[in-house]
CSV table of N, CA and C in Angstrom, one decimal:
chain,number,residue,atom,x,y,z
A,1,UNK,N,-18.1,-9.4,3.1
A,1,UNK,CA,-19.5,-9.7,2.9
A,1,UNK,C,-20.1,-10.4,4.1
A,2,UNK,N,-19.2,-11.1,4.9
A,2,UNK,CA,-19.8,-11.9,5.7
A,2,UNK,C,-20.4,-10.6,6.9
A,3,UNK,N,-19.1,-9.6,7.3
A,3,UNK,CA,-20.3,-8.6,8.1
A,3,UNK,C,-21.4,-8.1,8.4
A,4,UNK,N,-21.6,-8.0,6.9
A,4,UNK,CA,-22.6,-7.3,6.2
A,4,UNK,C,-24.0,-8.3,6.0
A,5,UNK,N,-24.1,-9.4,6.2
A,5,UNK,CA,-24.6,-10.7,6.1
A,5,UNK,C,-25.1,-10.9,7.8
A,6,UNK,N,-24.5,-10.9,8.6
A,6,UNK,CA,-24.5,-10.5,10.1
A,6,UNK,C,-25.3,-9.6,10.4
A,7,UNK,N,-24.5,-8.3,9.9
A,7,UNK,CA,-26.0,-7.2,10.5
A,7,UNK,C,-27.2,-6.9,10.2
A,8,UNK,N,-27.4,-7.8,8.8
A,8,UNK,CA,-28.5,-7.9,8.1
A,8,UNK,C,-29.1,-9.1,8.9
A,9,UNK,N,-28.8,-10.3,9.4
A,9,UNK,CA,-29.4,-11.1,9.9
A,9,UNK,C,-29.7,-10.3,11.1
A,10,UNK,N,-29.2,-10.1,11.9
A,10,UNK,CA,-29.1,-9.2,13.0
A,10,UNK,C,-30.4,-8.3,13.1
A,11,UNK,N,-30.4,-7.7,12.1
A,11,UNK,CA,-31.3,-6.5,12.1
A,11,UNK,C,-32.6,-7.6,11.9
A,12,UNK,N,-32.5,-8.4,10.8
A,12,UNK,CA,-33.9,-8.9,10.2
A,12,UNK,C,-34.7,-9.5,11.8
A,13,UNK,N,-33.6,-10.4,12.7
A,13,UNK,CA,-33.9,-10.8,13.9
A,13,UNK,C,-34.8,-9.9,14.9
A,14,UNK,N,-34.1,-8.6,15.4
A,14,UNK,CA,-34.9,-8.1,15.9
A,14,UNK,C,-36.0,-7.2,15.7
A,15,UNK,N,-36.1,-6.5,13.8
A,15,UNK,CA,-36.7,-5.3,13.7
A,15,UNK,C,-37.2,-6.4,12.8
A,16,UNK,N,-38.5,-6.8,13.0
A,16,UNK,CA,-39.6,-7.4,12.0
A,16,UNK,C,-40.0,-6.8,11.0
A,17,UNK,N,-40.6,-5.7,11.0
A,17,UNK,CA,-41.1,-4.4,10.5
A,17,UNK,C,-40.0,-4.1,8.7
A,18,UNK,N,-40.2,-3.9,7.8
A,18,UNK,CA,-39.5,-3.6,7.0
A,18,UNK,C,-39.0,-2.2,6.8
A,19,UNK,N,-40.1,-1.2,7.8
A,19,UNK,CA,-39.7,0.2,7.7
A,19,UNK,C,-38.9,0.9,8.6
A,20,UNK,N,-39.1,-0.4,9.9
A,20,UNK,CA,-37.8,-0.6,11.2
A,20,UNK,C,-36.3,0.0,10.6
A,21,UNK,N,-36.0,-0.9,9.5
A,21,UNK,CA,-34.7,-0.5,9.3
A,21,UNK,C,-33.9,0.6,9.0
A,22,UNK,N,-34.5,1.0,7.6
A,22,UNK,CA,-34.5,2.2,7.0
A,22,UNK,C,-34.4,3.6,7.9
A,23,UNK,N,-35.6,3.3,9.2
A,23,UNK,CA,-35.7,4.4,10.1
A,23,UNK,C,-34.5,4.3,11.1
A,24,UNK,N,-34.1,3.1,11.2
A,24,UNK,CA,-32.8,3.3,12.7
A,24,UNK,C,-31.5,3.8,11.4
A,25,UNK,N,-31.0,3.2,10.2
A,25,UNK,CA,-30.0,3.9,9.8
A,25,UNK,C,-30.2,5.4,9.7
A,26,UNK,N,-31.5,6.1,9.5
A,26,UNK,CA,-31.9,7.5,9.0
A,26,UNK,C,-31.8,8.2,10.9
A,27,UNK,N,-32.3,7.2,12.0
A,27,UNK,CA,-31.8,7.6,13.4
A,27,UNK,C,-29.9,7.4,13.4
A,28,UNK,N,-29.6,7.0,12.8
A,28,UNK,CA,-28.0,6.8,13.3
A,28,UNK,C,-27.1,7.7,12.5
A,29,UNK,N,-27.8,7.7,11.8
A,29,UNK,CA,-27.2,9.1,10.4
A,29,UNK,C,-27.0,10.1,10.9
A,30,UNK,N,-28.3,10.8,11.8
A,30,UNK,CA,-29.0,11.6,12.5
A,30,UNK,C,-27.6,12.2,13.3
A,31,UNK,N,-28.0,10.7,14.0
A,31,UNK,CA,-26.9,11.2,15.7
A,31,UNK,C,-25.7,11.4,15.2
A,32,UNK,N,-25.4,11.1,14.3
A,32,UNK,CA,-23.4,11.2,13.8
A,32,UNK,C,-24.0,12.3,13.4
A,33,UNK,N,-24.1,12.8,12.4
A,33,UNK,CA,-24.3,14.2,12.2
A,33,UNK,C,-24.5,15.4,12.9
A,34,UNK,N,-25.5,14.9,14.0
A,34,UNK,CA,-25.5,16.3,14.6
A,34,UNK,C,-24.2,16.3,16.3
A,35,UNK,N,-23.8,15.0,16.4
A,35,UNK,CA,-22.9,14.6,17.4
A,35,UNK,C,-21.1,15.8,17.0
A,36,UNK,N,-20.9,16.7,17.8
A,36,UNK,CA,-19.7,16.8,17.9
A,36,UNK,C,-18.6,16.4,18.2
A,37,UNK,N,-17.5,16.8,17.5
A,37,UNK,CA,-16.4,16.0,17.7
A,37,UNK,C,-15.8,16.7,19.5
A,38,UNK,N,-14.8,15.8,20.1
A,38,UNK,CA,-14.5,16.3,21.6
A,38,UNK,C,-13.7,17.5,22.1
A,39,UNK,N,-12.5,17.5,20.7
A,39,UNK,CA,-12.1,18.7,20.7
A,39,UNK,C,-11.6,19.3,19.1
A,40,UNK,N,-10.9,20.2,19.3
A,40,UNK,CA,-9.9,20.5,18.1
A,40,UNK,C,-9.4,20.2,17.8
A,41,UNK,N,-8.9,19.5,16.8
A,41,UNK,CA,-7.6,19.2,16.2
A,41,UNK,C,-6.3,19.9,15.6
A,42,UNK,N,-5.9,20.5,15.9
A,42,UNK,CA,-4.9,21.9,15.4
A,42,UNK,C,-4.1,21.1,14.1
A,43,UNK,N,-4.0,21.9,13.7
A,43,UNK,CA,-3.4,21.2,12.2
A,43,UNK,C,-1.9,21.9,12.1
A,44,UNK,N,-2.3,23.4,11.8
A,44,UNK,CA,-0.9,24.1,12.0
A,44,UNK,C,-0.9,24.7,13.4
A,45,UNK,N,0.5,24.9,13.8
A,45,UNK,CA,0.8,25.7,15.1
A,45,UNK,C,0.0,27.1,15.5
A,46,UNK,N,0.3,27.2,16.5
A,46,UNK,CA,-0.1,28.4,16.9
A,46,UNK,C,0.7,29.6,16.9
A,47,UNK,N,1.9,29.1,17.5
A,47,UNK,CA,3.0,30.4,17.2
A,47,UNK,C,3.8,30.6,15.4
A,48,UNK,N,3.7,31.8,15.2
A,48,UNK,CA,4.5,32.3,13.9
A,48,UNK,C,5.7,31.5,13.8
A,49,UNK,N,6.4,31.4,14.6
A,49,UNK,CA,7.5,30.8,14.6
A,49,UNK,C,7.7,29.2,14.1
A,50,UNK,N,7.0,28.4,14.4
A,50,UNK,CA,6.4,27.6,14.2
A,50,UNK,C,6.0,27.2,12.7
A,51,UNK,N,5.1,28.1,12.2
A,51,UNK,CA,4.9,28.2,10.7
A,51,UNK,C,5.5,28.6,9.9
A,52,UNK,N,6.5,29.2,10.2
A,52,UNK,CA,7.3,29.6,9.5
A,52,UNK,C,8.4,28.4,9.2
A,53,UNK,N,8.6,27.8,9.8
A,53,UNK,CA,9.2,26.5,9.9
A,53,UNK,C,8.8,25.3,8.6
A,54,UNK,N,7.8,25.1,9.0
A,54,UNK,CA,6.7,24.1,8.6
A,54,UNK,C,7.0,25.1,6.9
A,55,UNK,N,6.8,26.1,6.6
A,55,UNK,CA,6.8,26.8,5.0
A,55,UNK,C,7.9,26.6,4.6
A,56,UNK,N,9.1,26.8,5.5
A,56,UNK,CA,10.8,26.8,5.2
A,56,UNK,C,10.8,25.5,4.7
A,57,UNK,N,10.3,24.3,5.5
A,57,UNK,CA,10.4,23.2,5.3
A,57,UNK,C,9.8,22.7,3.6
A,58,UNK,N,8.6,23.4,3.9
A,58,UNK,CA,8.2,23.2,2.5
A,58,UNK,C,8.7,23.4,0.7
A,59,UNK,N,9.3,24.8,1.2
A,59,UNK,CA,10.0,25.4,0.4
A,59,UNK,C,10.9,24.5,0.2
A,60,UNK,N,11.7,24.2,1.4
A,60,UNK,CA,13.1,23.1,0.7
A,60,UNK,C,12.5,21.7,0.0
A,61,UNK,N,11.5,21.3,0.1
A,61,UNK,CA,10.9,20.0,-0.3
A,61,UNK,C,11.0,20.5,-1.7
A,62,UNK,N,10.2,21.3,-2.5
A,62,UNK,CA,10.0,21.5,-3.5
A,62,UNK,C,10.8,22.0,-4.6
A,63,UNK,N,12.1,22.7,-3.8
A,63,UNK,CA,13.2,22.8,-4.3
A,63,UNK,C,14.3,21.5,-5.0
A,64,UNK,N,13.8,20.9,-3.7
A,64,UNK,CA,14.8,19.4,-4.1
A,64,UNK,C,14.6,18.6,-5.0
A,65,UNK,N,13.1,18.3,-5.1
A,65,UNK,CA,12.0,17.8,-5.8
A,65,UNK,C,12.3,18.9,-7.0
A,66,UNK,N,12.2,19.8,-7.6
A,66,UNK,CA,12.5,20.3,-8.8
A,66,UNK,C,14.0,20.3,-9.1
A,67,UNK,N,15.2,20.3,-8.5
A,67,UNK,CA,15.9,20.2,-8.7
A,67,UNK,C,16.3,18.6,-9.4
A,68,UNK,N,15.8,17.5,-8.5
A,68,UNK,CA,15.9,16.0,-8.9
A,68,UNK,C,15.4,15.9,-10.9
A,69,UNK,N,14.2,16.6,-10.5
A,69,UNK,CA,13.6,16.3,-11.8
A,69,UNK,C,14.6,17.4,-13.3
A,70,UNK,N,15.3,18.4,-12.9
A,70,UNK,CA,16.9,19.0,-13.6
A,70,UNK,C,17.7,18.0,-14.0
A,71,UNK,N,17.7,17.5,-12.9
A,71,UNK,CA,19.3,16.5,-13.1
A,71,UNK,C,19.0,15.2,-13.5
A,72,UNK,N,17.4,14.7,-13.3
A,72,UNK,CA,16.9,13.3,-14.4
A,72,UNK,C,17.0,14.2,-16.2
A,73,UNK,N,16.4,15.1,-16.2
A,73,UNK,CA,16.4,15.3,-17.5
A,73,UNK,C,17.7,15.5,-18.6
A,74,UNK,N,18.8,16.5,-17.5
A,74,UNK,CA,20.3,16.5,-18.1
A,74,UNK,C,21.0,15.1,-18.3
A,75,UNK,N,20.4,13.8,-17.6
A,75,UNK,CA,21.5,12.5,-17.7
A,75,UNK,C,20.5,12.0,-18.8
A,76,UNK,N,18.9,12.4,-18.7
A,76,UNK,CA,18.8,11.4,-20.2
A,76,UNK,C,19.0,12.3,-21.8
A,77,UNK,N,19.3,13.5,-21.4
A,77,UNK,CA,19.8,14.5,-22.7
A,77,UNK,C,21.4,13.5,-22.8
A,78,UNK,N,22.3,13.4,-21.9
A,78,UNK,CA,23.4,12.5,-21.9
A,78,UNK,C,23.3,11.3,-22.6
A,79,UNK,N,22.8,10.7,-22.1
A,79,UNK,CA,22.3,8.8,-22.6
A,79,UNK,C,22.1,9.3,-24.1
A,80,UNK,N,21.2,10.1,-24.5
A,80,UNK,CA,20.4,10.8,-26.0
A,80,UNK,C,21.7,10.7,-26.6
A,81,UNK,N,22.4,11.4,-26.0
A,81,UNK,CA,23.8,12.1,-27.2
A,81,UNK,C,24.9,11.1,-27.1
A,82,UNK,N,25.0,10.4,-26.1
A,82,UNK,CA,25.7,9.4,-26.2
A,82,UNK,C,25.7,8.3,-27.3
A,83,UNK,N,23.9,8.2,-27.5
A,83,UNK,CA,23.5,6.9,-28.2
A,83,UNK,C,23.7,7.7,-29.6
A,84,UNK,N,23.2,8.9,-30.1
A,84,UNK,CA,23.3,9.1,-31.5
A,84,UNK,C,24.9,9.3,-31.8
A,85,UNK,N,25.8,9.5,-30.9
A,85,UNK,CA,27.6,9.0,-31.2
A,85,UNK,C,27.4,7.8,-32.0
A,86,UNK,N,26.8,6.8,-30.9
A,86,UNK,CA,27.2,5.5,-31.5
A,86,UNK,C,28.7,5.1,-30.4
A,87,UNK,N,28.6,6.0,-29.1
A,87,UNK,CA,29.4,5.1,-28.4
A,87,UNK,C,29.2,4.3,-27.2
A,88,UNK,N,27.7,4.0,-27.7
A,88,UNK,CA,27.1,2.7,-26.6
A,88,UNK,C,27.6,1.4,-27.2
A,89,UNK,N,27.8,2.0,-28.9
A,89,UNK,CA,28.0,0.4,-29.4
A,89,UNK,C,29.9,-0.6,-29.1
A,90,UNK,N,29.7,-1.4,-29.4
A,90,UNK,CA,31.0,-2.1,-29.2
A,90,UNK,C,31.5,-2.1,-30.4
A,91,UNK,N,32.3,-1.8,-30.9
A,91,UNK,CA,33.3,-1.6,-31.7
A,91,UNK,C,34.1,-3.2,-31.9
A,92,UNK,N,34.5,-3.3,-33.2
A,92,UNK,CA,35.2,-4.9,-33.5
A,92,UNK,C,36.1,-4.7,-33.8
A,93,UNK,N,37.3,-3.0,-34.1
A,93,UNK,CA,38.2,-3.2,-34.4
A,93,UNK,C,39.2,-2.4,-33.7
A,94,UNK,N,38.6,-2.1,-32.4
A,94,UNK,CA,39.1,-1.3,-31.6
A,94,UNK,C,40.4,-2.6,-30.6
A,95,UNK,N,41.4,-2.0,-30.1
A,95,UNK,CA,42.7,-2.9,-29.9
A,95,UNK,C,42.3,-3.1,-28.3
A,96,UNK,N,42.4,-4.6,-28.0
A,96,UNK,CA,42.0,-4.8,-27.2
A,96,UNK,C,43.4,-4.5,-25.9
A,97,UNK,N,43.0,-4.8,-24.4
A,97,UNK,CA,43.9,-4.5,-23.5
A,97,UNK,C,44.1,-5.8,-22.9
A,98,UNK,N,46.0,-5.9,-23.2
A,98,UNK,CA,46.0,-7.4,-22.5
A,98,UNK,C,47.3,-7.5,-21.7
């Protein structure tokens, strides 16, 4: 808030006018908008080889990632069948080891 408090004094200091303001953000708006960026940004490669990579790579991600979520589900189907046994519980008349 304090920035914001700043450019507002800022502004009030030099642009007297109350329609001053409105018009330089609607000038600054302006120039970003119609201002180009310097160059390209390439996101994916250029060569096939390349992307083909980056998809392989992908493919294994989502593989592992669905595989993870198999093997959380089969240990709490385990925990499930374990608890309806009744062999989470401790037992009182089971012979102890000494």
């Amino acid at each position: 808030m304090r920035r914001i408090s700043f450019v507002r004094d800022f502004l009030d200091r030099f642009f007297r006018c109350r329609l001053a303001r409105p018009l330089l953000a609607v000038l600054l708006l302006a120039n970003a908008a119609t201002t180009e960026a310097a160059e390209k940004i390439a996101v994916f490669p250029d060569t096939t080889y390349d992307g083909f990579i980056i998809y392989e790579s992908l493919v294994i991600f989502w593989i592992a990632i669905l595989s993870l979520i198999v093997i959380i589900r089969m240990k709490l189907q385990e925990i499930e069948r374990t608890q309806e046994m009744g062999a989470d519980q401790e037992d009182q008349d089971a012979p102890l080891l000494e």
